[in-house]
Coordinates of C-alpha atoms and ligand atoms in Angstrom, one line a residue:
M1 CA -103.9 74.8 61.6
S2 CA -103.7 71.8 59.3
Q3 CA -105.2 73.8 56.4
H4 CA -102.5 76.3 57.0
H5 CA -99.9 73.6 56.9
A6 CA -101.1 72.2 53.6
A7 CA -100.6 75.6 52.0
R8 CA -97.3 76.3 53.5
L9 CA -94.2 76.5 51.4
P10 CA -91.7 73.8 52.1
L11 CA -88.2 74.7 53.3
R12 CA -85.5 73.6 51.0
Q13 CA -81.8 74.1 50.5
V14 CA -80.6 71.8 47.8
W15 CA -77.2 71.4 46.2
P16 CA -76.9 69.5 42.9
D17 CA -76.2 65.8 43.3
E18 CA -72.6 66.0 42.1
F19 CA -71.9 68.5 44.9
V20 CA -73.7 66.4 47.5
E21 CA -71.5 63.5 46.6
R22 CA -68.4 65.5 46.6
Y23 CA -69.1 67.1 50.0
R24 CA -70.0 63.8 51.5
A25 CA -67.0 62.0 50.1
A26 CA -64.7 64.7 51.4
G27 CA -66.1 64.2 54.9
Y28 CA -67.7 67.6 55.3
W29 CA -71.2 66.4 55.4
R30 CA -71.4 63.5 57.8
G31 CA -75.1 63.1 58.3
E32 CA -75.0 64.6 61.8
T33 CA -78.0 66.7 63.0
M34 CA -78.4 69.3 65.7
P35 CA -80.5 67.1 68.1
G36 CA -78.2 64.2 67.3
F37 CA -75.0 65.9 68.4
L38 CA -76.7 67.5 71.4
R39 CA -77.9 64.0 72.6
E40 CA -74.4 62.6 72.1
R41 CA -72.8 65.3 74.1
A42 CA -75.4 64.8 76.9
R43 CA -74.1 61.3 77.1
E44 CA -70.4 61.9 76.8
C45 CA -70.1 65.1 78.8
A46 CA -73.1 64.6 81.0
D47 CA -71.8 66.4 84.1
R48 CA -69.6 69.0 82.4
T49 CA -70.9 72.5 82.3
A50 CA -72.5 73.4 78.9
L51 CA -73.9 76.8 79.6
V52 CA -73.5 79.7 82.1
A53 CA -75.9 82.6 81.9
G54 CA -76.7 84.9 84.8
D55 CA -77.3 82.7 87.8
A56 CA -78.2 79.7 85.7
R57 CA -75.8 76.9 85.0
Y58 CA -76.6 73.8 82.9
T59 CA -74.6 70.7 82.5
Y60 CA -74.8 68.9 79.1
A61 CA -77.3 66.4 80.6
E62 CA -79.4 69.2 82.0
L63 CA -79.4 71.2 78.8
W64 CA -80.6 68.1 76.9
Q65 CA -83.3 67.4 79.5
E66 CA -84.5 71.0 79.2
A67 CA -84.5 70.8 75.4
E68 CA -86.7 67.7 75.7
R69 CA -89.0 69.3 78.1
I70 CA -89.4 72.4 75.9
G71 CA -89.6 70.4 72.7
A72 CA -92.3 68.1 74.1
G73 CA -94.2 71.0 75.6
L74 CA -94.3 72.8 72.3
L75 CA -95.6 69.7 70.5
A76 CA -98.3 69.4 73.3
L77 CA -99.5 72.9 72.3
G78 CA -100.3 71.6 68.9
L79 CA -97.1 72.6 67.0
T80 CA -95.9 70.0 64.6
P81 CA -92.4 69.2 63.3
G82 CA -91.6 71.6 60.4
D83 CA -93.4 74.5 62.0
R84 CA -91.4 77.7 62.1
V85 CA -91.0 79.6 65.3
L86 CA -89.8 83.1 65.8
V87 CA -87.2 83.3 68.6
Q88 CA -86.3 86.6 70.1
F89 CA -84.0 86.7 73.1
G90 CA -81.2 88.8 74.5
N91 CA -78.2 86.9 75.9
V92 CA -80.3 85.2 78.6
A93 CA -80.3 81.7 80.0
E94 CA -83.5 80.7 78.2
F95 CA -82.2 81.3 74.6
I96 CA -80.0 78.2 74.1
P97 CA -82.3 75.7 75.8
V98 CA -85.2 77.1 73.7
V99 CA -83.2 76.7 70.4
C100 CA -82.1 73.2 71.4
G101 CA -85.7 72.4 72.3
L102 CA -86.9 73.5 68.9
F103 CA -84.2 71.3 67.3
R104 CA -85.3 68.4 69.4
A105 CA -88.9 68.7 68.3
G106 CA -88.1 69.2 64.6
L107 CA -89.4 72.8 64.9
I108 CA -87.6 75.5 62.8
P109 CA -86.2 78.5 64.8
V110 CA -86.3 81.8 62.9
Y111 CA -83.6 83.9 64.6
T112 CA -84.6 87.5 65.2
L113 CA -82.4 90.0 67.0
P114 CA -83.4 91.5 70.3
A115 CA -83.5 94.9 68.6
H116 CA -86.1 93.9 66.0
R117 CA -89.5 95.5 66.4
L118 CA -93.0 95.0 65.0
T119 CA -92.4 95.8 61.3
E120 CA -89.5 93.4 61.2
L121 CA -91.2 90.6 63.1
V122 CA -94.3 90.9 60.9
H123 CA -92.1 90.5 57.8
F124 CA -90.3 87.5 59.3
A125 CA -93.5 85.9 60.5
R126 CA -95.2 86.3 57.1
K127 CA -92.2 85.3 55.0
A128 CA -91.4 82.2 57.2
E129 CA -95.2 81.4 57.7
A130 CA -94.4 81.2 61.4
S131 CA -96.9 79.7 63.8
A132 CA -95.3 80.6 67.1
Y133 CA -93.2 83.3 68.8
I134 CA -91.0 82.7 71.8
T135 CA -89.5 85.5 73.7
A136 CA -88.9 87.0 77.1
A137 CA -91.5 89.1 79.0
R138 CA -89.1 92.0 79.0
H139 CA -85.7 92.8 77.6
E140 CA -83.8 96.0 78.4
G141 CA -86.9 97.7 79.6
F142 CA -89.0 96.8 76.5
D143 CA -92.1 94.7 76.9
H144 CA -92.2 91.9 74.4
R145 CA -95.7 90.8 75.4
T146 CA -97.0 94.1 74.0
L147 CA -95.0 93.3 70.8
A148 CA -96.5 89.8 70.8
R149 CA -100.0 91.2 70.9
A150 CA -99.4 93.6 68.0
L151 CA -97.8 90.7 66.1
R152 CA -100.7 88.4 66.6
A153 CA -103.1 91.2 65.5
E154 CA -101.2 91.6 62.3
V155 CA -100.4 87.9 61.7
P156 CA -103.0 85.8 63.3
A157 CA -101.3 82.6 62.0
V158 CA -98.8 83.1 64.8
A159 CA -101.2 81.1 67.0
N160 CA -98.8 80.5 69.9
V161 CA -96.8 82.9 72.0
I162 CA -94.5 81.5 74.7
I163 CA -93.0 83.8 77.2
A164 CA -90.0 83.4 79.5
G165 CA -91.0 85.2 82.7
D166 CA -94.5 86.6 83.5
A167 CA -96.5 85.3 80.6
E168 CA -99.8 87.2 81.3
E169 CA -102.3 85.7 78.9
F170 CA -99.7 83.8 76.9
T171 CA -98.1 80.4 77.5
S172 CA -95.3 80.3 80.1
L173 CA -92.0 78.8 79.0
A174 CA -91.4 77.5 82.5
A175 CA -94.7 75.6 82.5
L176 CA -94.3 73.8 79.1
A177 CA -94.6 70.1 79.5
G178 CA -95.6 67.2 77.2
D179 CA -95.2 63.6 76.4
H180 CA -91.5 62.8 75.5
Q181 CA -92.8 59.8 73.5
A182 CA -94.3 62.4 71.1
L183 CA -90.8 63.8 70.2
P184 CA -89.8 62.8 66.7
D185 CA -86.9 60.9 65.4
D186 CA -83.9 63.0 64.4
P187 CA -84.4 64.9 61.1
D188 CA -82.9 64.3 57.7
P189 CA -79.4 65.8 57.9
Q190 CA -80.0 67.5 54.5
S191 CA -83.1 69.2 55.7
V192 CA -83.3 72.8 56.8
A193 CA -82.5 73.2 60.5
F194 CA -83.4 76.9 61.0
L195 CA -83.8 80.2 59.2
Q196 CA -81.2 82.9 59.7
I197 CA -81.8 86.5 58.8
S198 CA -79.8 88.2 56.0
G199 CA -78.1 91.6 56.5
G200 CA -80.3 92.7 53.6
S201 CA -78.7 95.1 51.1
T202 CA -81.8 95.6 48.9
G203 CA -85.0 96.2 50.8
L204 CA -86.1 93.9 53.5
S205 CA -84.1 91.1 55.2
K206 CA -84.2 87.7 53.5
L207 CA -84.5 84.4 55.2
I208 CA -81.6 82.0 54.9
P209 CA -82.3 78.3 55.2
R210 CA -79.3 76.4 56.6
T211 CA -79.2 72.6 56.7
H212 CA -78.0 70.4 59.5
D213 CA -75.2 69.0 57.4
D214 CA -73.9 72.3 56.1
Y215 CA -74.1 74.3 59.3
I216 CA -72.5 71.6 61.5
Y217 CA -69.7 71.3 59.0
S218 CA -69.1 75.1 59.3
F219 CA -68.7 75.1 63.1
R220 CA -67.0 71.7 63.4
A221 CA -64.3 73.0 60.9
S222 CA -64.3 76.4 62.7
N223 CA -63.5 74.6 66.0
E224 CA -60.4 73.2 64.5
I225 CA -59.3 76.5 63.0
C226 CA -60.0 78.4 66.2
G227 CA -58.6 75.9 68.6
I228 CA -61.9 75.1 70.4
D229 CA -61.8 71.8 72.3
R230 CA -63.4 70.4 75.4
E231 CA -61.3 72.6 77.7
S232 CA -62.4 75.8 75.9
V233 CA -64.7 78.4 77.4
Y234 CA -66.4 80.6 74.7
L235 CA -67.9 83.9 75.7
V236 CA -70.9 85.2 73.8
A237 CA -70.6 89.0 74.0
L238 CA -72.5 89.9 70.8
P239 CA -76.2 89.1 70.4
A240 CA -76.3 85.3 70.5
A241 CA -78.6 85.0 67.4
H242 CA -76.0 86.6 65.2
N243 CA -74.3 84.1 62.9
F244 CA -70.8 85.1 64.1
P245 CA -71.2 84.3 67.8
A246 CA -73.5 81.4 66.9
S247 CA -71.3 79.5 64.6
S248 CA -67.9 81.0 64.0
P249 CA -67.2 78.8 66.0
G250 CA -69.6 80.4 68.4
W251 CA -71.8 78.8 71.0
L252 CA -72.8 76.0 68.6
G253 CA -69.1 75.2 67.9
A254 CA -68.5 75.2 71.7
L255 CA -71.4 72.9 72.4
Y256 CA -70.2 70.6 69.6
A257 CA -66.8 70.4 71.2
G258 CA -68.2 69.7 74.7
A259 CA -66.8 73.1 75.8
R260 CA -68.4 75.7 78.0
V261 CA -70.6 78.5 76.7
V262 CA -70.8 81.7 78.8
L263 CA -73.4 84.3 77.9
S264 CA -72.6 87.9 78.6
P265 CA -75.8 90.0 79.0
G266 CA -74.2 92.8 77.0
P267 CA -71.0 93.5 75.0
G268 CA -69.6 96.0 77.5
T269 CA -66.5 95.4 79.5
A270 CA -68.3 95.9 82.8
Q271 CA -70.4 92.9 82.1
A272 CA -67.9 90.8 80.2
F273 CA -64.6 91.2 82.2
P274 CA -65.9 89.7 85.5
L275 CA -67.2 86.8 83.5
I276 CA -63.9 86.2 81.8
E277 CA -62.2 86.2 85.2
A278 CA -64.8 84.0 86.9
E279 CA -65.2 81.4 84.1
R280 CA -61.7 81.5 82.7
V281 CA -62.9 82.4 79.3
T282 CA -60.5 81.4 76.5
C283 CA -62.2 82.8 73.3
V284 CA -64.5 85.6 72.4
G285 CA -65.8 87.1 69.1
L286 CA -66.2 90.9 68.8
V287 CA -67.0 93.6 66.2
P288 CA -64.1 96.1 65.6
P289 CA -65.4 99.0 67.7
L290 CA -65.9 96.7 70.7
A291 CA -62.5 95.1 70.3
L292 CA -60.8 98.5 70.5
L293 CA -62.9 99.5 73.5
W294 CA -62.0 96.2 75.2
A295 CA -58.3 96.6 74.5
D296 CA -58.3 100.1 76.1
A297 CA -60.3 98.9 79.1
A298 CA -58.1 95.8 79.5
K299 CA -55.0 98.0 80.2
A300 CA -56.6 99.7 83.2
S301 CA -58.7 96.7 84.4
S302 CA -58.1 95.0 87.7
H303 CA -59.8 91.8 86.3
D304 CA -57.7 88.8 85.6
L305 CA -58.1 88.3 81.8
S306 CA -55.1 86.0 81.5
S307 CA -57.2 83.0 80.5
L308 CA -58.2 84.7 77.2
Q309 CA -56.3 83.0 74.3
V310 CA -58.1 84.3 71.2
M311 CA -59.9 87.5 70.5
Q312 CA -61.8 87.2 67.2
V313 CA -62.7 90.3 65.4
G314 CA -65.2 90.4 62.5
G315 CA -68.6 91.5 61.2
A316 CA -67.1 94.7 59.8
K317 CA -63.7 95.7 58.5
L318 CA -60.8 95.9 61.0
V319 CA -58.4 98.3 59.4
P320 CA -54.7 97.5 59.7
E321 CA -53.9 100.4 62.0
A322 CA -56.6 99.3 64.4
A323 CA -55.5 95.7 64.1
R324 CA -51.9 96.8 65.0
R325 CA -53.2 98.7 68.0
L326 CA -55.1 95.6 69.2
K327 CA -52.1 93.4 68.7
E328 CA -49.9 95.8 70.7
T329 CA -52.3 96.0 73.6
L330 CA -53.6 92.5 73.8
D331 CA -52.1 89.6 75.7
C332 CA -53.8 87.1 73.5
Q333 CA -54.0 86.2 69.9
L334 CA -56.0 88.2 67.4
Q335 CA -58.0 86.4 64.8
Q336 CA -59.8 88.2 61.9
V337 CA -63.1 86.7 60.9
F338 CA -64.9 87.7 57.7
G339 CA -68.1 85.8 57.3
M340 CA -71.7 86.0 56.2
A341 CA -75.0 84.4 57.4
E342 CA -75.3 83.0 53.8
G343 CA -72.3 80.8 54.4
L344 CA -68.7 81.6 53.6
V345 CA -66.5 82.3 56.6
N346 CA -62.8 83.3 56.4
Y347 CA -60.4 83.2 59.3
T348 CA -56.8 84.2 59.7
R349 CA -55.2 81.1 61.2
L350 CA -53.7 81.1 64.7
D351 CA -50.2 80.3 63.3
D352 CA -50.4 82.9 60.5
R353 CA -47.6 85.5 60.1
E354 CA -48.3 88.8 61.8
E355 CA -48.6 90.7 58.5
I356 CA -51.4 88.4 57.4
V357 CA -53.3 88.7 60.6
L358 CA -53.0 92.5 60.5
Q359 CA -53.6 93.0 56.8
S360 CA -56.1 90.4 55.7
Q361 CA -59.6 89.2 56.7
G362 CA -58.5 85.6 56.5
R363 CA -59.0 82.7 54.1
P364 CA -62.0 80.4 53.7
I365 CA -62.7 77.5 56.0
S366 CA -62.9 74.8 53.4
P367 CA -60.6 73.6 50.6
D368 CA -63.9 73.3 48.6
D369 CA -64.9 76.9 49.1
E370 CA -64.8 78.1 45.5
V371 CA -64.0 81.8 45.5
L372 CA -64.2 83.9 42.3
I373 CA -63.3 87.6 42.1
V374 CA -64.9 89.2 39.1
D375 CA -65.3 92.6 37.4
D376 CA -68.6 94.3 36.7
H377 CA -69.1 92.1 33.6
G378 CA -68.5 88.9 35.6
D379 CA -65.1 88.3 34.1
L380 CA -62.3 87.2 36.4
V381 CA -60.0 90.0 37.5
P382 CA -56.2 89.6 37.2
E383 CA -54.8 87.9 40.3
G384 CA -54.3 90.5 43.1
S385 CA -56.8 93.0 41.7
A386 CA -60.0 94.0 43.6
G387 CA -63.3 92.7 42.3
H388 CA -66.7 91.3 43.3
L389 CA -66.5 88.3 45.6
L390 CA -68.6 85.3 44.4
V391 CA -68.6 82.0 46.3
R392 CA -69.9 78.5 46.2
G393 CA -69.2 75.7 48.6
P394 CA -70.2 73.1 51.2
Y395 CA -71.8 75.6 53.6
T396 CA -72.9 78.5 51.4
I397 CA -76.5 78.5 50.4
R398 CA -77.8 78.1 46.9
G399 CA -80.9 80.2 47.5
Y400 CA -83.0 82.3 49.9
H401 CA -86.4 81.1 51.2
N402 CA -89.3 82.2 49.1
D403 CA -87.7 85.1 47.2
D404 CA -87.4 84.6 43.5
G405 CA -86.3 88.2 42.9
A406 CA -83.5 88.1 45.4
N407 CA -82.4 84.7 44.2
A408 CA -82.2 85.9 40.6
R409 CA -80.1 88.8 41.7
S410 CA -77.9 87.1 44.3
F411 CA -76.9 83.9 42.6
T412 CA -75.3 83.1 39.3
D413 CA -76.7 80.4 37.0
D414 CA -74.1 78.0 38.2
G415 CA -74.9 78.5 41.9
F416 CA -72.3 81.1 43.0
Y417 CA -73.6 83.5 45.7
R418 CA -72.9 87.1 44.9
T419 CA -71.7 88.4 48.3
G420 CA -71.8 92.1 47.4
D421 CA -68.4 92.5 48.9
V422 CA -65.4 93.9 47.0
V423 CA -62.3 92.0 47.8
Q424 CA -58.7 91.5 46.8
R425 CA -57.0 88.1 47.0
L426 CA -53.4 87.8 48.3
A427 CA -51.1 84.8 47.9
G428 CA -52.4 81.8 49.9
G429 CA -56.0 82.7 49.2
Y430 CA -56.2 85.4 51.9
L431 CA -58.9 88.0 51.3
V432 CA -58.7 91.7 51.9
V433 CA -62.1 93.4 52.1
Q434 CA -62.1 96.6 50.1
G435 CA -65.7 97.6 50.4
R436 CA -69.2 96.9 49.3
A437 CA -70.8 97.0 45.9
T438 CA -74.3 97.2 47.2
D439 CA -75.8 99.9 49.4
H440 CA -76.0 98.8 52.9
I441 CA -74.6 100.5 55.9
N442 CA -72.4 98.3 58.1
R443 CA -72.9 100.0 61.4
A444 CA -70.5 98.4 63.8
G445 CA -71.5 95.0 62.4
E446 CA -75.2 95.7 62.2
K447 CA -76.3 95.7 58.5
I448 CA -78.8 98.3 57.4
S449 CA -80.4 98.4 54.0
A450 CA -80.3 102.0 52.6
E451 CA -83.4 101.2 50.5
E452 CA -85.4 100.0 53.4
I453 CA -84.9 103.2 55.4
E454 CA -85.4 105.4 52.4
D455 CA -88.8 103.8 51.9
H456 CA -89.8 104.6 55.5
L457 CA -88.6 108.2 55.2
L458 CA -90.5 108.6 51.9
A459 CA -93.7 107.6 53.8
H460 CA -93.4 110.8 55.8
P461 CA -95.7 113.5 54.5
A462 CA -93.0 116.2 54.6
V463 CA -90.4 114.2 52.8
F464 CA -90.1 114.7 49.1
D465 CA -87.1 112.5 48.5
A466 CA -84.5 110.8 50.7
A467 CA -81.2 109.0 50.2
V468 CA -79.6 107.0 53.0
V469 CA -75.9 106.7 52.8
S470 CA -73.0 105.2 54.8
I471 CA -70.5 107.8 56.2
P472 CA -67.1 106.7 57.4
D473 CA -67.1 106.9 61.2
A474 CA -64.0 106.8 63.4
Y475 CA -65.8 104.7 66.0
L476 CA -68.6 102.7 64.3
G477 CA -66.8 102.1 61.1
E478 CA -69.8 103.4 59.3
R479 CA -72.8 105.5 60.4
S480 CA -76.0 106.1 58.6
C481 CA -76.8 109.5 57.2
A482 CA -80.1 110.4 55.6
F483 CA -80.1 113.2 53.0
V484 CA -83.6 114.6 52.8
I485 CA -85.3 116.9 50.4
A486 CA -88.3 118.3 52.3
R487 CA -91.5 119.5 50.8
A488 CA -92.7 123.0 51.6
E489 CA -92.4 122.5 55.4
R490 CA -89.0 121.2 56.6
P491 CA -89.5 118.8 59.5
R492 CA -87.0 118.7 62.4
A493 CA -84.3 116.0 62.2
V494 CA -85.4 114.5 65.6
E495 CA -88.9 114.2 64.2
L496 CA -87.7 112.1 61.2
K497 CA -85.7 109.9 63.5
R498 CA -88.7 109.4 65.7
W499 CA -90.8 108.7 62.6
V500 CA -88.4 105.9 61.6
R501 CA -88.4 104.4 65.1
E502 CA -92.1 104.6 65.4
R503 CA -92.5 102.7 62.1
G504 CA -91.6 99.6 64.2
L505 CA -88.0 99.2 63.4
A506 CA -84.9 98.2 65.3
A507 CA -83.2 101.2 66.9
F508 CA -80.0 100.6 65.0
K509 CA -81.8 101.4 61.8
V510 CA -82.7 105.0 62.9
P511 CA -80.4 107.3 60.9
D512 CA -77.6 108.6 63.0
Q513 CA -77.7 111.8 61.1
V514 CA -80.2 113.8 59.0
V515 CA -79.0 116.4 56.5
F516 CA -81.5 118.5 54.7
V517 CA -80.6 119.5 51.1
D518 CA -82.4 121.5 48.5
A519 CA -81.5 119.1 45.8
F520 CA -79.3 116.1 45.4
G521 CA -77.0 118.1 43.2
T522 CA -76.9 115.8 40.2
T523 CA -78.0 117.4 37.0
A524 CA -79.8 114.4 35.6
V525 CA -81.3 112.8 38.7
G526 CA -83.7 110.8 36.6
K527 CA -80.8 109.2 34.8
V528 CA -78.4 108.2 37.6
S529 CA -79.1 105.1 39.6
R530 CA -79.9 105.4 43.3
R531 CA -76.5 103.8 43.9
E532 CA -74.7 106.5 42.0
L533 CA -76.7 109.1 43.7
R534 CA -75.8 107.8 47.2
A535 CA -72.1 107.6 46.2
H536 CA -72.3 111.2 45.0
L537 CA -73.9 112.4 48.2
R538 CA -71.4 110.5 50.3
E539 CA -68.5 111.9 48.5
R540 CA -69.8 115.5 48.6
F541 CA -70.5 115.2 52.3
V542 CA -67.1 113.7 53.2
T543 CA -65.3 116.4 51.2
E544 CA -67.2 119.1 52.9
Q545 CA -66.5 117.7 56.3
Q546 CA -62.8 117.5 55.5
G547 CA -63.0 121.2 54.5
G548 CA -64.0 121.9 58.1
E549 CA -67.6 122.6 57.3
R550 CA -69.0 120.0 59.6
N551 CA -72.6 119.6 58.8
D552 CA -75.0 118.8 61.6
P553 CA -72.5 117.0 63.9
E554 CA -74.2 114.5 66.1
P555 CA -72.2 112.5 68.6
H556 CA -72.9 108.9 69.4
D557 CA -71.6 107.0 72.4
A558 CA -72.7 103.4 72.2
V559 CA -72.4 100.8 69.5
K560 CA -75.9 99.5 70.1
Q561 CA -77.5 102.9 70.4
G562 CA -79.5 103.4 67.2
E563 CA -80.0 107.1 67.5
S564 CA -78.5 110.3 68.6
S565 CA -80.2 113.6 68.8
Ligands
LIG601 C1 -71.4 88.5 59.6 O1 -72.5 88.1 58.9 P1 -73.6 89.1 58.3 O2 -74.5 88.2 57.5 O3 -74.2 89.9 59.4 O4 -72.9 90.1 57.4 C2 -72.1 89.7 56.3 C3 -71.4 90.9 55.7 C4 -70.3 90.6 54.7 O5 -70.8 90.3 53.4 C5 -69.4 91.8 54.8 O6 -70.0 92.8 54.0 C6 -69.5 92.2 56.2 O7 -70.7 91.6 56.7 N1 -68.3 91.6 57.0 C7 -67.1 92.1 57.0 C8 -66.3 91.3 57.8 N2 -67.1 90.4 58.4 C9 -68.4 90.6 57.8 N3 -66.5 93.2 56.3 C10 -65.2 93.4 56.5 N4 -64.4 92.7 57.3 C11 -64.9 91.7 58.0 N5 -64.1 91.0 58.8 O8 -71.1 89.7 59.7 C12 -70.5 87.4 60.0 C13 -70.9 86.1 59.9 C14 -70.0 85.1 60.4 C15 -68.8 85.4 60.9 C16 -68.4 86.7 61.0 C17 -69.2 87.7 60.6

């Protein structure tokens, strides 16, 4: 293992000195660390409830004890501080103690989503050079031990597998134990605390290294904006590893505040409403389709939801009409959240005028978030016009991990991150998201790279060419549609969907719809970019649909359902 360590790429996230000085002087970066603040809360809020998940309840003192047990146990297995560890959990009781345990031991969590499958895990394991995988025996009927075996076969460097529940041949999470004296001192606050997964607009997901200083600033400042304090109760309804429910202000913000975190096993109202009533939840973050479902269900619900003060909506565009509907139905405040795992997060403020809350996706957290809106040539657009959003600031990364190509594309020479979003700026710095300049599908908040899915479709022997496109969808916001030119034998749509799923991908990446075409209908296919081609197909399809010629209609009934037949 030590040889492997010697060759491993270091994790770095570095801002130029002048920025480090500025962000420290402004009080954004305070030298706090994840284990440092968790230890402090364990002292200050020892007997207060930190976490509620299923039947499990942890006080702050218990959460810290559990973090120390897990951290020491992992070191006893031979892991050493700096090792990267894939973490894959649904919203279950083990997730937060495991992440806190990794922080405590100086190990680096790599957050994967519960929906990710072998292809994605192999990519993350290789890219992060992970040496362990921690997951649950089963989640929603899927056996993660089988996945662990396949992962180990493909990436033997993943030497340790730790399982919550029946571990079979692997290490049991419950049995982890080790010498607490072996736990390291708190890390450098400028060092990388974890790797987050990018939405990925070109090709495969990239790894996002976030530092203690920058991330803690983002959720500490979010707490202030979102009114999170010790009396708050934050409900995690979206997958807890997502950046939004993790840090905007999310469960990390809530733990930082000494508040209570409640995990809902799923985003549905049947699971969440009883929890809101029982725990007196004050704040929750949702994607737009869920928010609308919740608002409808709330009208007819017998549950007491009166504790809810703020419903945050983000991850995908909440159109003004939908925002208005929410506002009219909800007995709590609506807050729009427009953020990205790479950094920048915008919020409407709790005291903003109604028009702003309905029409905009908020303004940046920090006075030092430098937002530029530029045209295709990189020149600033006139104030109020739409353009590409670029950003630089105290919690926006300067580079992805180990990806020179992506870094060259995604960052300007002076360190601005190219978000890929097209926005317009209103007075007061409020941003209105107009669309995307890059081809990914935002399927109810889950980001899907068109290119990634096209590559998988092209691997099918009967597929001559494929273009994956986002189609406006009344419920999901966007759904994915694969336009396919078949070779001699046209496969069935269900077969192509099964093909994509069986390539080891998250279910949400399976195309919602497959449309066979004889040609892509552009005269000079060789000369147009894939992007132009996708835009052309989308436009033609949407026009045809409006003309009543609904091609291959396929219903979908659940946000998290990645397929329909
Ligand atoms: C959040 O993070 P990611 O990394 O999954 O996705 C970021 C992208 C943005 O670049 C934008 O294209 C889209 O998701 N997005 C929105 C949006 N919020 C995110 N588009 C329109 N309106 C919104 N309100 O999705 C994320 C991270 C932190 C907080 C909230 C969301």
